[in-house]
């Protein structure tokens, strides 16, 4: 049996940086920034790592293993948070994250680095869900939009500077410091959160919730499938097709058991919220991976110039997050998700037009800025809705579902996009157009379903 944990309610007028919340806000945003930086920096450093450790054969699993353990950890963290509160997953998450970084940073061979990456991924998964539950228990509802906007900014800023900083670290200090420098900031960040964690109410449950073991088993199946999907997306030819097919089948079997009941039929409320997050993530990353390649090969842009287009999208995402936290609360909880997904649809479709040589490249820049703005409007609002639609003892499970849907949808579309781009002798206008139109279609589907976040036809206000 389990009982509902209690929470400390912070006065609504306190603000994110009021004395009772200041340290927790700074520490939480710092941890999100570190998770984002590490995810981006590793991609920059990994080619050098593989050469240094003669580990090109394990290159794919170095990414896929971390992603898989993160999927498993999200489910474990959700169960743990609902059973015991977020303190345990938070501390263990930081410990696993730091230990994984230390193993990877000191790895003498590539296999050891793969182990470190897997440990690091498990810690990241524990942390990401625990931070959402902390928001639900420690912050008043009218601050949720603002704190999730801060979380979004904490992801966007590393996307702007992370690869460049990582490149400088690799060039002047060595690739090991991409891993070894982060713990020096992670530990102080969690220490800032610690006093606030002590004030949260404790659960009096005597054991995990019903069905926890089965949920972990399904999560393990989804994690293995996710790893195969990630690895398959980096392959070419028949091996890629086989791995992707096996992985997608595994996800179709396992993932619905981990997501809210009614997810596949877009049932009203939380199932649709989780579905919209997945569709938006799939649409955005599916287009994001194509844009630099398309602009470089079809429009003659340098890699730096093509990358700057993505930077415009990241900046627009940050602007959208800032706006959604400050505009008046909409009358319907469906308003911001619908607006965000409409922007992603229009923006991605506009980018697809830039395949045509008679149109200026500025069309793609404008389109990607609109799509980024939509992501900024959408992501924090869906996080707020997830907590609003969750009873206190269900915040961990539902936050886990939200992030699982995001990760699995994105990974599936990335793998399939890679397969489309590799299908011919070389990517061309037809393959770019197809992938961008599919991305726009996913966002359009989300926009059409956005009204289903409203339960029972109500228009309850956010915040």
GROMACS .gro file of C-alpha atoms in nm:
model
  463
    1UNK     CA    1   0.000   0.000   0.000
    2UNK     CA    2   0.106   0.357  -0.054
    3UNK     CA    3  -0.004   0.687   0.081
    4UNK     CA    4   0.004   1.027  -0.078
    5UNK     CA    5   0.313   1.227   0.015
    6UNK     CA    6   0.269   1.569   0.157
    7UNK     CA    7   0.430   1.883   0.018
    8UNK     CA    8   0.545   2.213   0.153
    9UNK     CA    9   0.339   2.487  -0.007
   10UNK     CA   10   0.535   2.805  -0.081
   11UNK     CA   11   0.336   3.129  -0.071
   12UNK     CA   12   0.225   3.220  -0.424
   13UNK     CA   13   0.358   3.574  -0.407
   14UNK     CA   14   0.712   3.471  -0.317
   15UNK     CA   15   0.863   3.461  -0.670
   16UNK     CA   16   1.136   3.232  -0.802
   17UNK     CA   17   1.414   3.421  -0.624
   18UNK     CA   18   1.243   3.488  -0.293
   19UNK     CA   19   1.456   3.381   0.006
   20UNK     CA   20   1.277   3.046   0.046
   21UNK     CA   21   1.323   2.952  -0.320
   22UNK     CA   22   1.636   3.133  -0.436
   23UNK     CA   23   1.889   2.859  -0.368
   24UNK     CA   24   1.659   2.586  -0.502
   25UNK     CA   25   1.593   2.782  -0.821
   26UNK     CA   26   1.963   2.851  -0.883
   27UNK     CA   27   2.062   2.494  -0.805
   28UNK     CA   28   1.787   2.338  -1.018
   29UNK     CA   29   1.860   2.558  -1.320
   30UNK     CA   30   2.232   2.488  -1.282
   31UNK     CA   31   2.169   2.112  -1.284
   32UNK     CA   32   1.951   2.138  -1.595
   33UNK     CA   33   2.226   2.342  -1.764
   34UNK     CA   34   2.486   2.080  -1.676
   35UNK     CA   35   2.271   1.797  -1.814
   36UNK     CA   36   2.223   1.996  -2.134
   37UNK     CA   37   2.587   2.094  -2.166
   38UNK     CA   38   2.710   1.740  -2.115
   39UNK     CA   39   2.464   1.600  -2.369
   40UNK     CA   40   2.582   1.851  -2.631
   41UNK     CA   41   2.951   1.853  -2.539
   42UNK     CA   42   2.988   1.477  -2.563
   43UNK     CA   43   2.870   1.488  -2.925
   44UNK     CA   44   3.145   1.739  -3.002
   45UNK     CA   45   3.416   1.546  -2.819
   46UNK     CA   46   3.326   1.190  -2.915
   47UNK     CA   47   3.507   1.174  -3.253
   48UNK     CA   48   3.830   1.272  -3.074
   49UNK     CA   49   3.755   1.022  -2.797
   50UNK     CA   50   3.701   0.739  -3.046
   51UNK     CA   51   4.032   0.814  -3.221
   52UNK     CA   52   4.222   0.848  -2.895
   53UNK     CA   53   4.092   0.520  -2.750
   54UNK     CA   54   4.081   0.335  -3.085
   55UNK     CA   55   3.714   0.273  -3.021
   56UNK     CA   56   3.529   0.352  -3.341
   57UNK     CA   57   3.353   0.014  -3.326
   58UNK     CA   58   3.189   0.116  -2.998
   59UNK     CA   59   3.102   0.468  -3.113
   60UNK     CA   60   2.729   0.399  -3.154
   61UNK     CA   61   2.684   0.220  -2.822
   62UNK     CA   62   2.858   0.505  -2.640
   63UNK     CA   63   2.550   0.713  -2.729
   64UNK     CA   64   2.288   0.438  -2.740
   65UNK     CA   65   2.388   0.291  -2.403
   66UNK     CA   66   2.353   0.626  -2.229
   67UNK     CA   67   2.017   0.687  -2.393
   68UNK     CA   68   1.891   0.341  -2.293
   69UNK     CA   69   1.991   0.368  -1.928
   70UNK     CA   70   1.830   0.712  -1.921
   71UNK     CA   71   1.499   0.563  -2.039
   72UNK     CA   72   1.514   0.300  -1.764
   73UNK     CA   73   1.610   0.558  -1.502
   74UNK     CA   74   1.316   0.785  -1.589
   75UNK     CA   75   1.074   0.506  -1.501
   76UNK     CA   76   1.265   0.412  -1.186
   77UNK     CA   77   1.276   0.775  -1.078
   78UNK     CA   78   0.903   0.820  -1.130
   79UNK     CA   79   0.823   0.517  -0.914
   80UNK     CA   80   1.073   0.623  -0.651
   81UNK     CA   81   0.950   0.983  -0.635
   82UNK     CA   82   0.589   0.875  -0.589
   83UNK     CA   83   0.682   0.619  -0.324
   84UNK     CA   84   0.940   0.814  -0.121
   85UNK     CA   85   0.954   1.170  -0.253
   86UNK     CA   86   1.216   1.329  -0.482
   87UNK     CA   87   1.507   1.350  -0.236
   88UNK     CA   88   1.638   0.998  -0.292
   89UNK     CA   89   1.626   1.012  -0.673
   90UNK     CA   90   1.786   1.357  -0.664
   91UNK     CA   91   2.086   1.253  -0.454
   92UNK     CA   92   2.128   0.921  -0.630
   93UNK     CA   93   2.090   1.093  -0.967
   94UNK     CA   94   2.374   1.332  -0.892
   95UNK     CA   95   2.588   1.047  -0.756
   96UNK     CA   96   2.537   0.827  -1.065
   97UNK     CA   97   2.587   1.125  -1.296
   98UNK     CA   98   2.914   1.229  -1.130
   99UNK     CA   99   3.050   0.874  -1.101
  100UNK     CA  100   2.970   0.812  -1.467
  101UNK     CA  101   3.153   1.128  -1.568
  102UNK     CA  102   3.457   1.028  -1.363
  103UNK     CA  103   3.463   0.679  -1.515
  104UNK     CA  104   3.435   0.822  -1.866
  105UNK     CA  105   3.692   1.095  -1.804
  106UNK     CA  106   3.953   0.850  -1.676
  107UNK     CA  107   3.871   0.563  -1.914
  108UNK     CA  108   4.184   0.385  -2.044
  109UNK     CA  109   3.987   0.206  -2.317
  110UNK     CA  110   3.667   0.269  -2.509
  111UNK     CA  111   3.474  -0.007  -2.332
  112UNK     CA  112   3.533   0.166  -1.999
  113UNK     CA  113   3.408   0.492  -2.147
  114UNK     CA  114   3.092   0.315  -2.265
  115UNK     CA  115   3.033   0.196  -1.907
  116UNK     CA  116   3.084   0.549  -1.778
  117UNK     CA  117   2.839   0.687  -2.032
  118UNK     CA  118   2.579   0.429  -1.929
  119UNK     CA  119   2.619   0.519  -1.562
  120UNK     CA  120   2.602   0.888  -1.648
  121UNK     CA  121   2.283   0.835  -1.849
  122UNK     CA  122   2.118   0.656  -1.558
  123UNK     CA  123   2.196   0.949  -1.332
  124UNK     CA  124   2.060   1.198  -1.586
  125UNK     CA  125   1.732   1.006  -1.608
  126UNK     CA  126   1.691   1.001  -1.229
  127UNK     CA  127   1.763   1.374  -1.207
  128UNK     CA  128   1.538   1.490  -1.488
  129UNK     CA  129   1.224   1.336  -1.338
  130UNK     CA  130   1.312   1.429  -0.979
  131UNK     CA  131   1.348   1.795  -1.077
  132UNK     CA  132   0.995   1.799  -1.219
  133UNK     CA  133   0.855   1.648  -0.900
  134UNK     CA  134   1.045   1.904  -0.694
  135UNK     CA  135   0.876   2.179  -0.895
  136UNK     CA  136   0.536   2.023  -0.824
  137UNK     CA  137   0.597   1.995  -0.450
  138UNK     CA  138   0.808   2.302  -0.372
  139UNK     CA  139   0.676   2.576  -0.602
  140UNK     CA  140   0.327   2.728  -0.598
  141UNK     CA  141   0.121   2.666  -0.908
  142UNK     CA  142   0.136   3.024  -1.030
  143UNK     CA  143   0.517   2.998  -1.056
  144UNK     CA  144   0.521   2.677  -1.257
  145UNK     CA  145   0.521   2.850  -1.595
  146UNK     CA  146   0.814   3.069  -1.489
  147UNK     CA  147   1.030   2.793  -1.345
  148UNK     CA  148   0.974   2.573  -1.651
  149UNK     CA  149   1.063   2.872  -1.869
  150UNK     CA  150   1.389   2.894  -1.671
  151UNK     CA  151   1.445   2.521  -1.730
  152UNK     CA  152   1.391   2.574  -2.103
  153UNK     CA  153   1.643   2.858  -2.107
  154UNK     CA  154   1.884   2.634  -1.917
  155UNK     CA  155   1.870   2.395  -2.214
  156UNK     CA  156   1.884   2.661  -2.484
  157UNK     CA  157   2.191   2.850  -2.360
  158UNK     CA  158   2.417   2.538  -2.363
  159UNK     CA  159   2.291   2.463  -2.715
  160UNK     CA  160   2.433   2.799  -2.821
  161UNK     CA  161   2.772   2.783  -2.653
  162UNK     CA  162   2.816   2.419  -2.553
  163UNK     CA  163   2.966   2.280  -2.875
  164UNK     CA  164   3.208   2.574  -2.906
  165UNK     CA  165   3.317   2.549  -2.543
  166UNK     CA  166   3.356   2.173  -2.572
  167UNK     CA  167   3.566   2.220  -2.885
  168UNK     CA  168   3.796   2.459  -2.704
  169UNK     CA  169   3.827   2.221  -2.409
  170UNK     CA  170   3.914   1.932  -2.640
  171UNK     CA  171   4.167   2.141  -2.830
  172UNK     CA  172   4.350   2.305  -2.540
  173UNK     CA  173   4.288   2.085  -2.232
  174UNK     CA  174   4.209   1.744  -2.379
  175UNK     CA  175   3.884   1.553  -2.425
  176UNK     CA  176   3.891   1.405  -2.073
  177UNK     CA  177   3.810   1.745  -1.924
  178UNK     CA  178   3.478   1.751  -2.108
  179UNK     CA  179   3.379   1.484  -1.854
  180UNK     CA  180   3.595   1.572  -1.553
  181UNK     CA  181   3.510   1.943  -1.525
  182UNK     CA  182   3.133   1.900  -1.481
  183UNK     CA  183   3.133   1.733  -1.135
  184UNK     CA  184   3.297   2.044  -0.991
  185UNK     CA  185   2.975   2.233  -1.063
  186UNK     CA  186   2.720   1.952  -1.018
  187UNK     CA  187   2.799   1.890  -0.651
  188UNK     CA  188   2.766   2.257  -0.542
  189UNK     CA  189   2.442   2.282  -0.743
  190UNK     CA  190   2.275   1.995  -0.561
  191UNK     CA  191   2.398   2.131  -0.228
  192UNK     CA  192   2.203   2.449  -0.306
  193UNK     CA  193   1.888   2.241  -0.348
  194UNK     CA  194   1.943   2.037  -0.032
  195UNK     CA  195   1.789   2.280   0.223
  196UNK     CA  196   1.474   2.305   0.014
  197UNK     CA  197   1.456   1.927  -0.023
  198UNK     CA  198   1.457   1.889   0.354
  199UNK     CA  199   1.145   2.105   0.376
  200UNK     CA  200   0.944   1.881   0.143
  201UNK     CA  201   0.698   1.645   0.303
  202UNK     CA  202   0.790   1.279   0.340
  203UNK     CA  203   0.586   0.990   0.209
  204UNK     CA  204   0.475   0.735   0.466
  205UNK     CA  205   0.449   0.453   0.213
  206UNK     CA  206   0.593   0.117   0.314
  207UNK     CA  207   0.674  -0.004  -0.033
  208UNK     CA  208   0.664   0.070  -0.407
  209UNK     CA  209   0.327   0.130  -0.574
  210UNK     CA  210   0.133  -0.161  -0.723
  211UNK     CA  211   0.267  -0.271  -1.059
  212UNK     CA  212   0.610  -0.117  -1.006
  213UNK     CA  213   0.799  -0.437  -1.090
  214UNK     CA  214   0.608  -0.486  -1.414
  215UNK     CA  215   0.661  -0.123  -1.508
  216UNK     CA  216   1.037  -0.158  -1.458
  217UNK     CA  217   1.038  -0.474  -1.670
  218UNK     CA  218   0.861  -0.294  -1.955
  219UNK     CA  219   1.104  -0.005  -1.910
  220UNK     CA  220   1.395  -0.245  -1.952
  221UNK     CA  221   1.244  -0.368  -2.278
  222UNK     CA  222   1.194  -0.010  -2.396
  223UNK     CA  223   1.553   0.076  -2.298
  224UNK     CA  224   1.697  -0.212  -2.502
  225UNK     CA  225   1.477  -0.115  -2.797
  226UNK     CA  226   1.585   0.248  -2.763
  227UNK     CA  227   1.952   0.147  -2.768
  228UNK     CA  228   1.899  -0.063  -3.082
  229UNK     CA  229   1.712   0.226  -3.242
  230UNK     CA  230   1.991   0.470  -3.163
  231UNK     CA  231   2.258   0.235  -3.295
  232UNK     CA  232   2.053   0.149  -3.603
  233UNK     CA  233   2.015   0.516  -3.685
  234UNK     CA  234   2.394   0.543  -3.713
  235UNK     CA  235   2.426   0.246  -3.948
  236UNK     CA  236   2.372   0.218  -4.322
  237UNK     CA  237   2.226  -0.048  -4.547
  238UNK     CA  238   2.054  -0.370  -4.444
  239UNK     CA  239   2.193  -0.370  -4.090
  240UNK     CA  240   2.037  -0.030  -4.025
  241UNK     CA  241   1.699  -0.144  -4.156
  242UNK     CA  242   1.700  -0.462  -3.945
  243UNK     CA  243   1.798  -0.282  -3.626
  244UNK     CA  244   1.542  -0.005  -3.677
  245UNK     CA  245   1.259  -0.249  -3.750
  246UNK     CA  246   1.339  -0.464  -3.445
  247UNK     CA  247   1.368  -0.154  -3.228
  248UNK     CA  248   1.041   0.002  -3.346
  249UNK     CA  249   0.855  -0.324  -3.286
  250UNK     CA  250   1.004  -0.341  -2.937
  251UNK     CA  251   0.899   0.016  -2.863
  252UNK     CA  252   0.546  -0.046  -2.993
  253UNK     CA  253   0.517  -0.338  -2.753
  254UNK     CA  254   0.681  -0.179  -2.446
  255UNK     CA  255   0.622   0.195  -2.461
  256UNK     CA  256   0.239   0.193  -2.433
  257UNK     CA  257   0.275   0.013  -2.097
  258UNK     CA  258   0.483   0.306  -1.970
  259UNK     CA  259   0.264   0.589  -2.097
  260UNK     CA  260  -0.078   0.698  -1.968
  261UNK     CA  261  -0.378   0.478  -2.044
  262UNK     CA  262  -0.548   0.605  -2.359
  263UNK     CA  263  -0.225   0.743  -2.504
  264UNK     CA  264  -0.261   0.569  -2.841
  265UNK     CA  265  -0.615   0.701  -2.890
  266UNK     CA  266  -0.530   1.052  -2.765
  267UNK     CA  267  -0.767   1.034  -2.470
  268UNK     CA  268  -0.846   1.369  -2.312
  269UNK     CA  269  -0.617   1.512  -2.049
  270UNK     CA  270  -0.278   1.366  -1.964
  271UNK     CA  271  -0.258   1.110  -2.249
  272UNK     CA  272  -0.289   1.392  -2.502
  273UNK     CA  273  -0.044   1.613  -2.311
  274UNK     CA  274   0.219   1.337  -2.330
  275UNK     CA  275   0.136   1.274  -2.695
  276UNK     CA  276   0.171   1.642  -2.787
  277UNK     CA  277   0.514   1.658  -2.623
  278UNK     CA  278   0.625   1.356  -2.824
  279UNK     CA  279   0.486   1.488  -3.153
  280UNK     CA  280   0.647   1.829  -3.103
  281UNK     CA  281   0.984   1.679  -3.013
  282UNK     CA  282   0.972   1.443  -3.310
  283UNK     CA  283   0.878   1.723  -3.550
  284UNK     CA  284   1.145   1.962  -3.425
  285UNK     CA  285   1.440   1.724  -3.411
  286UNK     CA  286   1.336   1.558  -3.736
  287UNK     CA  287   1.369   1.896  -3.909
  288UNK     CA  288   1.671   2.009  -3.708
  289UNK     CA  289   1.887   1.721  -3.825
  290UNK     CA  290   1.804   1.791  -4.190
  291UNK     CA  291   1.846   2.170  -4.202
  292UNK     CA  292   2.229   2.199  -4.185
  293UNK     CA  293   2.271   1.922  -4.441
  294UNK     CA  294   2.015   2.073  -4.678
  295UNK     CA  295   2.153   2.426  -4.655
  296UNK     CA  296   2.511   2.307  -4.702
  297UNK     CA  297   2.450   2.075  -4.997
  298UNK     CA  298   2.168   2.251  -5.178
  299UNK     CA  299   2.228   2.619  -5.100
  300UNK     CA  300   2.607   2.623  -5.067
  301UNK     CA  301   2.626   2.752  -4.708
  302UNK     CA  302   2.936   2.679  -4.504
  303UNK     CA  303   2.892   2.449  -4.203
  304UNK     CA  304   2.925   2.751  -3.976
  305UNK     CA  305   2.659   2.948  -4.159
  306UNK     CA  306   2.422   2.650  -4.168
  307UNK     CA  307   2.476   2.601  -3.796
  308UNK     CA  308   2.387   2.963  -3.731
  309UNK     CA  309   2.039   2.893  -3.867
  310UNK     CA  310   1.995   2.641  -3.586
  311UNK     CA  311   2.119   2.905  -3.343
  312UNK     CA  312   1.839   3.134  -3.459
  313UNK     CA  313   1.591   2.860  -3.374
  314UNK     CA  314   1.744   2.811  -3.029
  315UNK     CA  315   1.725   3.182  -2.956
  316UNK     CA  316   1.363   3.192  -3.070
  317UNK     CA  317   1.291   2.896  -2.839
  318UNK     CA  318   1.430   3.096  -2.550
  319UNK     CA  319   1.214   3.395  -2.646
  320UNK     CA  320   0.905   3.177  -2.665
  321UNK     CA  321   0.976   3.029  -2.321
  322UNK     CA  322   1.019   3.377  -2.178
  323UNK     CA  323   0.694   3.497  -2.337
  324UNK     CA  324   0.481   3.207  -2.215
  325UNK     CA  325   0.595   3.273  -1.859
  326UNK     CA  326   0.492   3.639  -1.873
  327UNK     CA  327   0.188   3.672  -2.095
  328UNK     CA  328  -0.153   3.673  -1.922
  329UNK     CA  329  -0.281   3.329  -1.831
  330UNK     CA  330  -0.493   3.205  -2.125
  331UNK     CA  331  -0.860   3.122  -2.070
  332UNK     CA  332  -0.814   2.767  -2.199
  333UNK     CA  333  -0.535   2.530  -2.113
  334UNK     CA  334  -0.529   2.430  -2.482
  335UNK     CA  335  -0.432   2.778  -2.606
  336UNK     CA  336  -0.054   2.770  -2.560
  337UNK     CA  337  -0.007   2.411  -2.683
  338UNK     CA  338  -0.217   2.485  -2.991
  339UNK     CA  339  -0.030   2.808  -3.062
  340UNK     CA  340   0.307   2.637  -3.016
  341UNK     CA  341   0.227   2.344  -3.244
  342UNK     CA  342   0.080   2.575  -3.507
  343UNK     CA  343   0.406   2.774  -3.508
  344UNK     CA  344   0.608   2.453  -3.543
  345UNK     CA  345   0.386   2.341  -3.832
  346UNK     CA  346   0.409   2.672  -4.018
  347UNK     CA  347   0.780   2.716  -3.943
  348UNK     CA  348   0.882   2.367  -4.054
  349UNK     CA  349   0.672   2.387  -4.371
  350UNK     CA  350   0.837   2.721  -4.449
  351UNK     CA  351   1.181   2.566  -4.410
  352UNK     CA  352   1.076   2.297  -4.660
  353UNK     CA  353   1.014   2.571  -4.916
  354UNK     CA  354   1.380   2.671  -4.894
  355UNK     CA  355   1.470   2.355  -5.083
  356UNK     CA  356   1.365   2.548  -5.393
  357UNK     CA  357   1.670   2.737  -5.530
  358UNK     CA  358   1.467   3.040  -5.644
  359UNK     CA  359   1.375   3.126  -5.283
  360UNK     CA  360   1.626   3.309  -5.061
  361UNK     CA  361   1.790   3.132  -4.768
  362UNK     CA  362   1.625   3.387  -4.541
  363UNK     CA  363   1.303   3.189  -4.588
  364UNK     CA  364   1.461   2.897  -4.401
  365UNK     CA  365   1.593   3.129  -4.130
  366UNK     CA  366   1.251   3.286  -4.078
  367UNK     CA  367   1.078   2.948  -4.079
  368UNK     CA  368   1.313   2.799  -3.823
  369UNK     CA  369   1.273   3.104  -3.598
  370UNK     CA  370   0.894   3.054  -3.605
  371UNK     CA  371   0.937   2.684  -3.521
  372UNK     CA  372   1.172   2.768  -3.233
  373UNK     CA  373   0.923   3.021  -3.100
  374UNK     CA  374   0.657   2.750  -3.106
  375UNK     CA  375   0.874   2.511  -2.905
  376UNK     CA  376   0.929   2.783  -2.647
  377UNK     CA  377   0.555   2.840  -2.612
  378UNK     CA  378   0.478   2.468  -2.602
  379UNK     CA  379   0.731   2.291  -2.382
  380UNK     CA  380   0.686   2.478  -2.053
  381UNK     CA  381   0.308   2.485  -2.094
  382UNK     CA  382   0.294   2.105  -2.133
  383UNK     CA  383   0.515   2.062  -1.825
  384UNK     CA  384   0.276   2.282  -1.629
  385UNK     CA  385  -0.022   2.082  -1.754
  386UNK     CA  386   0.141   1.755  -1.653
  387UNK     CA  387   0.173   1.869  -1.292
  388UNK     CA  388  -0.173   2.026  -1.293
  389UNK     CA  389  -0.330   1.698  -1.409
  390UNK     CA  390  -0.134   1.489  -1.156
  391UNK     CA  391  -0.233   1.405  -0.803
  392UNK     CA  392   0.057   1.458  -0.563
  393UNK     CA  393   0.133   1.086  -0.545
  394UNK     CA  394   0.135   1.057  -0.927
  395UNK     CA  395   0.370   1.342  -1.016
  396UNK     CA  396   0.671   1.114  -1.054
  397UNK     CA  397   0.498   0.864  -1.282
  398UNK     CA  398   0.341   1.133  -1.500
  399UNK     CA  399   0.660   1.340  -1.525
  400UNK     CA  400   0.839   1.022  -1.623
  401UNK     CA  401   0.578   0.953  -1.893
  402UNK     CA  402   0.613   1.306  -2.032
  403UNK     CA  403   0.989   1.277  -2.067
  404UNK     CA  404   0.975   0.919  -2.194
  405UNK     CA  405   0.735   1.017  -2.471
  406UNK     CA  406   0.962   1.306  -2.564
  407UNK     CA  407   1.276   1.088  -2.580
  408UNK     CA  408   1.124   0.788  -2.757
  409UNK     CA  409   0.936   0.988  -3.022
  410UNK     CA  410   1.247   1.193  -3.100
  411UNK     CA  411   1.474   0.888  -3.119
  412UNK     CA  412   1.233   0.706  -3.351
  413UNK     CA  413   1.203   0.998  -3.592
  414UNK     CA  414   1.580   1.057  -3.590
  415UNK     CA  415   1.644   0.695  -3.681
  416UNK     CA  416   1.382   0.696  -3.957
  417UNK     CA  417   1.508   1.031  -4.091
  418UNK     CA  418   1.860   0.891  -4.105
  419UNK     CA  419   1.730   0.591  -4.297
  420UNK     CA  420   1.552   0.816  -4.552
  421UNK     CA  421   1.861   1.033  -4.604
  422UNK     CA  422   2.077   0.724  -4.652
  423UNK     CA  423   1.834   0.545  -4.885
  424UNK     CA  424   1.984   0.673  -5.210
  425UNK     CA  425   2.334   0.729  -5.334
  426UNK     CA  426   2.326   1.075  -5.172
  427UNK     CA  427   2.063   1.294  -5.002
  428UNK     CA  428   1.882   1.527  -5.240
  429UNK     CA  429   1.592   1.771  -5.263
  430UNK     CA  430   1.334   1.491  -5.263
  431UNK     CA  431   1.460   1.335  -4.940
  432UNK     CA  432   1.494   1.673  -4.769
  433UNK     CA  433   1.143   1.771  -4.870
  434UNK     CA  434   0.998   1.438  -4.758
  435UNK     CA  435   1.153   1.453  -4.412
  436UNK     CA  436   1.054   1.817  -4.358
  437UNK     CA  437   0.697   1.757  -4.477
  438UNK     CA  438   0.667   1.460  -4.241
  439UNK     CA  439   0.796   1.678  -3.956
  440UNK     CA  440   0.540   1.948  -4.039
  441UNK     CA  441   0.269   1.680  -4.057
  442UNK     CA  442   0.352   1.554  -3.708
  443UNK     CA  443   0.326   1.907  -3.571
  444UNK     CA  444  -0.002   1.964  -3.756
  445UNK     CA  445  -0.144   1.645  -3.605
  446UNK     CA  446  -0.051   1.779  -3.264
  447UNK     CA  447  -0.216   2.114  -3.335
  448UNK     CA  448  -0.537   1.936  -3.435
  449UNK     CA  449  -0.531   1.728  -3.116
  450UNK     CA  450  -0.438   2.016  -2.882
  451UNK     CA  451  -0.797   2.077  -2.774
  452UNK     CA  452  -0.799   1.731  -2.614
  453UNK     CA  453  -0.577   1.846  -2.330
  454UNK     CA  454  -0.903   1.989  -2.193
  455UNK     CA  455  -1.084   1.733  -1.978
  456UNK     CA  456  -1.460   1.707  -2.006
  457UNK     CA  457  -1.496   2.015  -2.225
  458UNK     CA  458  -1.381   2.247  -1.946
  459UNK     CA  459  -1.156   2.547  -1.995
  460UNK     CA  460  -0.981   2.552  -1.661
  461UNK     CA  461  -0.718   2.819  -1.639
  462UNK     CA  462  -0.349   2.747  -1.613
  463UNK     CA  463  -0.151   2.869  -1.317
   0.00000   0.00000   0.00000
